[in-house]
């Protein structure tokens, strides 16, 4: 559990200041302007068209798939 907390803190610091990335809202949802949900553990992103989008708790939110890809995330297979 400590490891996950460290990853999240490092990710938050790394993402700070990026105009195309933001932190999720309370509960793991993304703001309307940043609809792409990123999972920091797996580096997988989910679009609103993804099968598991509704069940996914975002750890990072991106304004585009391109932004998620530039940050090292890959698209969900489902």
mmCIF file of N, CA and C in Angstrom:
data_model
loop_
_atom_site.group_PDB
_atom_site.id
_atom_site.type_symbol
_atom_site.label_atom_id
_atom_site.label_comp_id
_atom_site.label_asym_id
_atom_site.label_seq_id
_atom_site.Cartn_x
_atom_site.Cartn_y
_atom_site.Cartn_z
ATOM 1 N N UNK A 1 0.821 -1.193 0.000
ATOM 2 C CA UNK A 1 0.000 0.000 0.000
ATOM 3 C C UNK A 1 0.868 1.261 0.000
ATOM 4 N N UNK A 2 1.992 1.212 0.713
ATOM 5 C CA UNK A 2 2.894 2.362 0.714
ATOM 6 C C UNK A 2 3.397 2.650 -0.693
ATOM 7 N N UNK A 3 3.677 1.572 -1.428
ATOM 8 C CA UNK A 3 4.204 1.701 -2.786
ATOM 9 C C UNK A 3 3.222 2.453 -3.682
ATOM 10 N N UNK A 4 1.942 2.122 -3.567
ATOM 11 C CA UNK A 4 0.922 2.782 -4.378
ATOM 12 C C UNK A 4 0.834 4.271 -4.021
ATOM 13 N N UNK A 5 0.912 4.590 -2.745
ATOM 14 C CA UNK A 5 0.863 5.990 -2.316
ATOM 15 C C UNK A 5 2.042 6.772 -2.883
ATOM 16 N N UNK A 6 3.221 6.169 -2.885
ATOM 17 C CA UNK A 6 4.410 6.825 -3.422
ATOM 18 C C UNK A 6 4.238 7.066 -4.916
ATOM 19 N N UNK A 7 3.713 6.064 -5.631
ATOM 20 C CA UNK A 7 3.483 6.208 -7.069
ATOM 21 C C UNK A 7 2.515 7.354 -7.341
ATOM 22 N N UNK A 8 1.439 7.413 -6.578
ATOM 23 C CA UNK A 8 0.449 8.470 -6.792
ATOM 24 C C UNK A 8 1.028 9.854 -6.504
ATOM 25 N N UNK A 9 1.843 9.959 -5.488
ATOM 26 C CA UNK A 9 2.466 11.252 -5.159
ATOM 27 C C UNK A 9 3.435 11.659 -6.269
ATOM 28 N N UNK A 10 4.255 10.723 -6.722
ATOM 29 C CA UNK A 10 5.199 11.021 -7.801
ATOM 30 C C UNK A 10 4.445 11.406 -9.067
ATOM 31 N N UNK A 11 3.380 10.678 -9.372
ATOM 32 C CA UNK A 11 2.586 10.977 -10.562
ATOM 33 C C UNK A 11 1.963 12.365 -10.460
ATOM 34 N N UNK A 12 1.456 12.726 -9.287
ATOM 35 C CA UNK A 12 0.837 14.040 -9.101
ATOM 36 C C UNK A 12 1.858 15.159 -9.297
ATOM 37 N N UNK A 13 3.050 14.966 -8.762
ATOM 38 C CA UNK A 13 4.108 15.977 -8.922
ATOM 39 C C UNK A 13 4.523 16.061 -10.389
ATOM 40 N N UNK A 14 4.647 14.914 -11.035
ATOM 41 C CA UNK A 14 5.065 14.862 -12.433
ATOM 42 C C UNK A 14 4.028 15.514 -13.335
ATOM 43 N N UNK A 15 2.750 15.325 -13.024
ATOM 44 C CA UNK A 15 1.690 15.863 -13.856
ATOM 45 C C UNK A 15 1.374 17.328 -13.573
ATOM 46 N N UNK A 16 1.832 17.826 -12.451
ATOM 47 C CA UNK A 16 1.530 19.216 -12.082
ATOM 48 C C UNK A 16 2.055 20.174 -13.147
ATOM 49 N N UNK A 17 1.221 21.105 -13.522
ATOM 50 C CA UNK A 17 1.632 22.105 -14.488
ATOM 51 C C UNK A 17 1.361 21.745 -15.935
ATOM 52 N N UNK A 18 0.911 20.540 -16.211
ATOM 53 C CA UNK A 18 0.587 20.141 -17.583
ATOM 54 C C UNK A 18 -0.829 20.591 -17.910
ATOM 55 N N UNK A 19 -0.990 21.339 -18.983
ATOM 56 C CA UNK A 19 -2.296 21.874 -19.352
ATOM 57 C C UNK A 19 -3.226 20.809 -19.912
ATOM 58 N N UNK A 20 -2.696 19.669 -20.322
ATOM 59 C CA UNK A 20 -3.519 18.632 -20.921
ATOM 60 C C UNK A 20 -3.787 17.457 -19.984
ATOM 61 N N UNK A 21 -3.393 17.604 -18.707
ATOM 62 C CA UNK A 21 -3.597 16.566 -17.695
ATOM 63 C C UNK A 21 -4.084 17.229 -16.422
ATOM 64 N N UNK A 22 -4.998 16.558 -15.718
ATOM 65 C CA UNK A 22 -5.460 17.076 -14.433
ATOM 66 C C UNK A 22 -5.765 15.919 -13.503
ATOM 67 N N UNK A 23 -5.911 16.228 -12.244
ATOM 68 C CA UNK A 23 -6.280 15.217 -11.247
ATOM 69 C C UNK A 23 -7.773 14.922 -11.359
ATOM 70 N N UNK A 24 -8.175 13.711 -11.002
ATOM 71 C CA UNK A 24 -9.601 13.382 -11.059
ATOM 72 C C UNK A 24 -10.396 14.093 -9.976
ATOM 73 N N UNK A 25 -11.692 14.134 -10.184
ATOM 74 C CA UNK A 25 -12.603 14.672 -9.190
ATOM 75 C C UNK A 25 -12.778 13.660 -8.071
ATOM 76 N N UNK A 26 -13.414 14.076 -6.993
ATOM 77 C CA UNK A 26 -13.694 13.171 -5.890
ATOM 78 C C UNK A 26 -14.505 11.985 -6.407
ATOM 79 N N UNK A 27 -14.125 10.786 -6.043
ATOM 80 C CA UNK A 27 -14.823 9.597 -6.490
ATOM 81 C C UNK A 27 -14.236 8.971 -7.741
ATOM 82 N N UNK A 28 -13.206 9.574 -8.325
ATOM 83 C CA UNK A 28 -12.540 8.993 -9.474
ATOM 84 C C UNK A 28 -13.107 9.368 -10.827
ATOM 85 N N UNK A 29 -13.992 10.333 -10.865
ATOM 86 C CA UNK A 29 -14.526 10.807 -12.146
ATOM 87 C C UNK A 29 -13.591 11.874 -12.715
ATOM 88 N N UNK A 30 -13.724 12.108 -14.012
ATOM 89 C CA UNK A 30 -12.914 13.143 -14.666
ATOM 90 C C UNK A 30 -13.775 14.358 -14.984
ATOM 91 N N UNK A 31 -13.180 15.557 -14.956
ATOM 92 C CA UNK A 31 -13.914 16.756 -15.348
ATOM 93 C C UNK A 31 -14.343 16.667 -16.820
ATOM 94 N N UNK A 32 -15.397 17.362 -17.210
ATOM 95 C CA UNK A 32 -15.890 17.300 -18.592
ATOM 96 C C UNK A 32 -14.844 17.654 -19.656
ATOM 97 N N UNK A 33 -13.944 18.571 -19.351
ATOM 98 C CA UNK A 33 -12.910 18.965 -20.315
ATOM 99 C C UNK A 33 -11.759 17.966 -20.412
ATOM 100 N N UNK A 34 -11.713 16.986 -19.508
ATOM 101 C CA UNK A 34 -10.658 15.976 -19.453
ATOM 102 C C UNK A 34 -11.297 14.589 -19.337
ATOM 103 N N UNK A 35 -11.954 14.108 -20.398
ATOM 104 C CA UNK A 35 -12.766 12.894 -20.303
ATOM 105 C C UNK A 35 -12.008 11.571 -20.328
ATOM 106 N N UNK A 36 -10.723 11.578 -20.627
ATOM 107 C CA UNK A 36 -9.960 10.334 -20.730
ATOM 108 C C UNK A 36 -9.439 9.941 -19.351
ATOM 109 N N UNK A 37 -9.822 8.730 -18.879
ATOM 110 C CA UNK A 37 -9.416 8.249 -17.558
ATOM 111 C C UNK A 37 -8.135 7.441 -17.665
ATOM 112 N N UNK A 38 -7.140 7.795 -16.859
ATOM 113 C CA UNK A 38 -5.879 7.066 -16.837
ATOM 114 C C UNK A 38 -5.698 6.311 -15.543
ATOM 115 N N UNK A 39 -5.210 5.075 -15.631
ATOM 116 C CA UNK A 39 -4.895 4.256 -14.461
ATOM 117 C C UNK A 39 -3.383 4.262 -14.295
ATOM 118 N N UNK A 40 -2.900 4.850 -13.215
ATOM 119 C CA UNK A 40 -1.459 5.018 -13.006
ATOM 120 C C UNK A 40 -0.742 3.712 -12.700
ATOM 121 N N UNK A 41 -1.451 2.689 -12.215
ATOM 122 C CA UNK A 41 -0.817 1.402 -11.925
ATOM 123 C C UNK A 41 -0.502 0.634 -13.200
ATOM 124 N N UNK A 42 -1.433 0.629 -14.131
ATOM 125 C CA UNK A 42 -1.278 -0.161 -15.357
ATOM 126 C C UNK A 42 -0.865 0.675 -16.571
ATOM 127 N N UNK A 43 -0.936 1.985 -16.445
ATOM 128 C CA UNK A 43 -0.694 2.909 -17.559
ATOM 129 C C UNK A 43 -1.609 2.601 -18.749
ATOM 130 N N UNK A 44 -2.873 2.337 -18.427
ATOM 131 C CA UNK A 44 -3.910 2.126 -19.428
ATOM 132 C C UNK A 44 -4.885 3.292 -19.320
ATOM 133 N N UNK A 45 -5.337 3.793 -20.482
ATOM 134 C CA UNK A 45 -6.352 4.840 -20.452
ATOM 135 C C UNK A 45 -7.652 4.327 -21.046
ATOM 136 N N UNK A 46 -8.755 4.921 -20.581
ATOM 137 C CA UNK A 46 -10.097 4.549 -21.021
ATOM 138 C C UNK A 46 -10.808 5.773 -21.575
ATOM 139 N N UNK A 47 -11.404 5.622 -22.740
ATOM 140 C CA UNK A 47 -12.211 6.687 -23.336
ATOM 141 C C UNK A 47 -13.666 6.472 -22.923
ATOM 142 N N UNK A 48 -14.522 7.477 -23.096
ATOM 143 C CA UNK A 48 -15.939 7.291 -22.773
ATOM 144 C C UNK A 48 -16.590 6.151 -23.566
ATOM 145 N N UNK A 49 -16.013 5.764 -24.695
ATOM 146 C CA UNK A 49 -16.549 4.656 -25.498
ATOM 147 C C UNK A 49 -16.063 3.287 -24.997
ATOM 148 N N UNK A 50 -15.112 3.265 -24.061
ATOM 149 C CA UNK A 50 -14.572 2.008 -23.541
ATOM 150 C C UNK A 50 -15.626 1.261 -22.741
ATOM 151 N N UNK A 51 -15.568 -0.056 -22.809
ATOM 152 C CA UNK A 51 -16.526 -0.911 -22.124
ATOM 153 C C UNK A 51 -16.526 -0.696 -20.612
ATOM 154 N N UNK A 52 -15.351 -0.505 -20.026
ATOM 155 C CA UNK A 52 -15.240 -0.384 -18.574
ATOM 156 C C UNK A 52 -15.071 1.058 -18.091
ATOM 157 N N UNK A 53 -15.374 2.018 -18.922
ATOM 158 C CA UNK A 53 -15.197 3.433 -18.563
ATOM 159 C C UNK A 53 -15.951 3.791 -17.283
ATOM 160 N N UNK A 54 -17.199 3.366 -17.190
ATOM 161 C CA UNK A 54 -18.022 3.699 -16.025
ATOM 162 C C UNK A 54 -17.523 3.098 -14.733
ATOM 163 N N UNK A 55 -16.845 1.964 -14.813
ATOM 164 C CA UNK A 55 -16.335 1.288 -13.616
ATOM 165 C C UNK A 55 -14.929 1.720 -13.241
ATOM 166 N N UNK A 56 -14.265 2.434 -14.131
ATOM 167 C CA UNK A 56 -12.874 2.817 -13.912
ATOM 168 C C UNK A 56 -12.781 4.070 -13.052
ATOM 169 N N UNK A 57 -11.978 3.981 -11.985
ATOM 170 C CA UNK A 57 -11.666 5.154 -11.159
ATOM 171 C C UNK A 57 -10.396 5.779 -11.723
ATOM 172 N N UNK A 58 -10.514 7.004 -12.163
ATOM 173 C CA UNK A 58 -9.357 7.684 -12.758
ATOM 174 C C UNK A 58 -8.328 8.039 -11.699
ATOM 175 N N UNK A 59 -7.071 7.918 -12.065
ATOM 176 C CA UNK A 59 -5.970 8.394 -11.239
ATOM 177 C C UNK A 59 -5.287 9.581 -11.916
ATOM 178 N N UNK A 60 -5.584 9.751 -13.198
ATOM 179 C CA UNK A 60 -5.159 10.912 -13.982
ATOM 180 C C UNK A 60 -6.220 11.111 -15.057
ATOM 181 N N UNK A 61 -6.480 12.359 -15.423
ATOM 182 C CA UNK A 61 -7.470 12.675 -16.457
ATOM 183 C C UNK A 61 -6.782 13.464 -17.564
ATOM 184 N N UNK A 62 -7.051 13.074 -18.794
ATOM 185 C CA UNK A 62 -6.419 13.695 -19.954
ATOM 186 C C UNK A 62 -7.473 14.350 -20.833
ATOM 187 N N UNK A 63 -7.056 15.389 -21.552
ATOM 188 C CA UNK A 63 -8.007 16.070 -22.436
ATOM 189 C C UNK A 63 -8.095 15.415 -23.806
ATOM 190 N N UNK A 64 -7.199 14.465 -24.104
ATOM 191 C CA UNK A 64 -7.240 13.763 -25.393
ATOM 192 C C UNK A 64 -6.509 12.432 -25.271
ATOM 193 N N UNK A 65 -6.787 11.539 -26.212
ATOM 194 C CA UNK A 65 -6.068 10.265 -26.256
ATOM 195 C C UNK A 65 -4.597 10.509 -26.557
ATOM 196 N N UNK A 66 -4.319 11.479 -27.387
ATOM 197 C CA UNK A 66 -2.938 11.827 -27.730
ATOM 198 C C UNK A 66 -2.152 12.232 -26.485
ATOM 199 N N UNK A 67 -2.765 13.012 -25.611
ATOM 200 C CA UNK A 67 -2.095 13.428 -24.373
ATOM 201 C C UNK A 67 -1.801 12.216 -23.488
ATOM 202 N N UNK A 68 -2.756 11.300 -23.382
ATOM 203 C CA UNK A 68 -2.543 10.090 -22.592
ATOM 204 C C UNK A 68 -1.385 9.275 -23.166
ATOM 205 N N UNK A 69 -1.363 9.133 -24.474
ATOM 206 C CA UNK A 69 -0.304 8.382 -25.143
ATOM 207 C C UNK A 69 1.064 9.036 -24.902
ATOM 208 N N UNK A 70 1.124 10.367 -24.983
ATOM 209 C CA UNK A 70 2.394 11.087 -24.758
ATOM 210 C C UNK A 70 2.921 10.889 -23.344
ATOM 211 N N UNK A 71 2.021 10.616 -22.404
ATOM 212 C CA UNK A 71 2.427 10.391 -21.009
ATOM 213 C C UNK A 71 2.704 8.920 -20.719
ATOM 214 N N UNK A 72 2.738 8.099 -21.759
ATOM 215 C CA UNK A 72 3.121 6.711 -21.585
ATOM 216 C C UNK A 72 1.985 5.733 -21.370
ATOM 217 N N UNK A 73 0.756 6.183 -21.543
ATOM 218 C CA UNK A 73 -0.395 5.300 -21.361
ATOM 219 C C UNK A 73 -0.748 4.631 -22.686
ATOM 220 N N UNK A 74 -1.338 3.443 -22.599
ATOM 221 C CA UNK A 74 -1.840 2.769 -23.787
ATOM 222 C C UNK A 74 -3.348 2.628 -23.662
ATOM 223 N N UNK A 75 -4.011 2.479 -24.788
ATOM 224 C CA UNK A 75 -5.475 2.396 -24.814
ATOM 225 C C UNK A 75 -5.946 1.050 -24.273
ATOM 226 N N UNK A 76 -7.067 1.074 -23.585
ATOM 227 C CA UNK A 76 -7.714 -0.141 -23.104
ATOM 228 C C UNK A 76 -8.091 -1.014 -24.290
ATOM 229 N N UNK A 77 -8.018 -2.302 -24.120
ATOM 230 C CA UNK A 77 -8.384 -3.220 -25.198
ATOM 231 C C UNK A 77 -9.893 -3.427 -25.293
ATOM 232 N N UNK A 78 -10.615 -2.977 -24.283
ATOM 233 C CA UNK A 78 -12.072 -3.191 -24.256
ATOM 234 C C UNK A 78 -12.816 -1.876 -24.258
#
